[in-house]
Amino acid sequence: MKNIGIILASGTGTRFRSETPKQFIKLAGKRVIEHTLDCFEQHASIDDILVVTAESQKPLVEEIILQNAYKKVRRIIIGGATRQASTAAGIAAIVGDNHKVLVHDAVRPLLDHATIDRCLAALETADCIDTVIPPTDTIVQASAENTIANIPDRSILRLGQTPQGFRSGLLREAHKLAFHDSQLKVTDDCGIVLHYGLAPVVLVEGNVSNIKITHPSDIYLADRLFQLRSATTSQVDLRHLKNKVVIVIGASRGIGLACAQLARQHGAVVIEASRHTGIDVCDRSSINRLFSQIVEQYGRIDFIVNTAGVLRTGAVSTQTDELINEQLDINLKGSIIVAQEGFKCLKETGGSIALFTSSSYTRGRAFSAVYSATKAAVVNLTQGLAHEFHPFNVRINAINPERTATPMRTENFGNEPEETLLDAEAVAKDTLATLLRSISGEVVDVRR
């Protein structure tokens, strides 16, 4: 008996209003379907994965599987014109009637392992399960005249999600019956089982974050949800930094100095770089020379942290070309150069880059408009490069600390109450933990 995931990825994206089907849209540094496959691939109890897709999309799915080296994906199945036909194709490819089968929409990329655990546990005693969450809004029943016919009791209603789970033999029988029933009108596989009375459908607790990507706005919501996921940096053991080669640019003070000190305390080989050591983040030859020397000396580079940044406050009318160019060069151009030159080295080790943004990236602030613009650009840079770097197993994320007690902040805002500011060491801890995580293309918020 195996635990098998059937991933439905045949959608054409009609409601999404995009030439690219929504399962292939970029989200948090990867395609939507990659996040979904990652969840099943990395779950210890999942044995096999089948991907059901359209014939025209099969080459792209094959490329994605090869790029990610998914070991559990056994087959790519050509689906049908409807969801029902696609699931039927998936179950037809499974031999045996006693497997636990989880049918999941590829466009629900925020599925978590805890939900999979609950589904598999429920299938120990049930032959059919549905993942659901309680509704938060009032649900009304509409009449043919477009008026309210009824307001059902919300306490007995649930919103259906996926995965839906089945014993393989039951799902096979359900689709065998459905194939010969042209009058059947259901929207999912549990509906087929329920229609024919084949088995009780047991409800399993879902997760409110397990949203389905249906409309363009869902991509923005999902991107934010990825940032807020429960897998936090506090769960990362920094002892995994031992013997890793870590470059910290901007290490002369503030967050950069804290990163260097903390990494060294956990056994990393740390190279501190800044203008004080003759390294100019805006000078490509300077960065290239630094990276080349480190590779020559240590044989590799594992992680790169770029904290180099500058803030020049004041109304934009008072910002001279010199002040504007300084912020553009150090904050943005420097990040681009570090990412470009670092990628050449990190693709040999599957390493990670941490750039720095600011809470001002979401909304430009008066008297620091240029600085805010550069930090918004760093976020876009990070998200774009995460997608480019993904096939080479290189990760890149943007650290977004709230107001932090650093010399740069004091120089611009004077002395502020300590209790209102983050400690640089706290930011350093989350930065180093992010380097060790598998995430890419994310904005990692650091808060008090």
mmCIF file of N, CA, C and O in Angstrom, residues 77 94 171 232 256 316 346 382 395 416 444:
data_model
loop_
_atom_site.group_PDB
_atom_site.id
_atom_site.type_symbol
_atom_site.label_atom_id
_atom_site.label_comp_id
_atom_site.label_asym_id
_atom_site.label_seq_id
_atom_site.Cartn_x
_atom_site.Cartn_y
_atom_site.Cartn_z
ATOM 1 N N ILE A 77 0.642 12.276 -16.738
ATOM 2 C CA ILE A 77 -0.540 11.739 -17.395
ATOM 3 C C ILE A 77 -1.233 12.853 -18.176
ATOM 4 O O ILE A 77 -1.338 13.986 -17.693
ATOM 5 N N ILE A 94 -3.029 4.181 -11.794
ATOM 6 C CA ILE A 94 -2.608 3.587 -10.517
ATOM 7 C C ILE A 94 -3.057 2.130 -10.466
ATOM 8 O O ILE A 94 -4.237 1.825 -10.654
ATOM 9 N N LEU A 171 -12.107 5.290 -5.599
ATOM 10 C CA LEU A 171 -12.048 6.371 -6.587
ATOM 11 C C LEU A 171 -12.175 5.810 -8.005
ATOM 12 O O LEU A 171 -12.838 6.401 -8.863
ATOM 13 N N THR A 232 9.024 29.451 10.346
ATOM 14 C CA THR A 232 9.766 30.668 10.620
ATOM 15 C C THR A 232 11.246 30.391 10.779
ATOM 16 O O THR A 232 11.689 29.269 10.971
ATOM 17 N N GLY A 256 25.424 44.286 9.335
ATOM 18 C CA GLY A 256 26.498 43.517 8.703
ATOM 19 C C GLY A 256 27.498 42.998 9.717
ATOM 20 O O GLY A 256 27.890 41.817 9.676
ATOM 21 N N VAL A 316 12.711 65.587 -1.712
ATOM 22 C CA VAL A 316 13.327 65.249 -2.997
ATOM 23 C C VAL A 316 13.848 66.506 -3.700
ATOM 24 O O VAL A 316 14.812 66.448 -4.469
ATOM 25 N N LEU A 346 27.962 30.659 -6.644
ATOM 26 C CA LEU A 346 27.015 29.893 -5.847
ATOM 27 C C LEU A 346 26.366 28.748 -6.609
ATOM 28 O O LEU A 346 25.897 27.779 -6.009
ATOM 29 N N THR A 382 14.958 40.778 -6.378
ATOM 30 C CA THR A 382 15.012 39.489 -5.683
ATOM 31 C C THR A 382 14.018 38.496 -6.273
ATOM 32 O O THR A 382 14.353 37.332 -6.539
ATOM 33 N N ARG A 395 19.524 30.221 -4.270
ATOM 34 C CA ARG A 395 18.409 30.913 -3.641
ATOM 35 C C ARG A 395 18.779 32.366 -3.366
ATOM 36 O O ARG A 395 19.938 32.676 -3.100
ATOM 37 N N GLU A 416 16.731 57.412 19.530
ATOM 38 C CA GLU A 416 15.325 57.017 19.687
ATOM 39 C C GLU A 416 15.216 56.042 20.854
ATOM 40 O O GLU A 416 16.192 55.380 21.223
ATOM 41 N N VAL A 444 11.504 38.475 3.639
ATOM 42 C CA VAL A 444 11.476 37.909 4.996
ATOM 43 C C VAL A 444 11.363 39.063 5.990
ATOM 44 O O VAL A 444 12.324 39.809 6.219
#
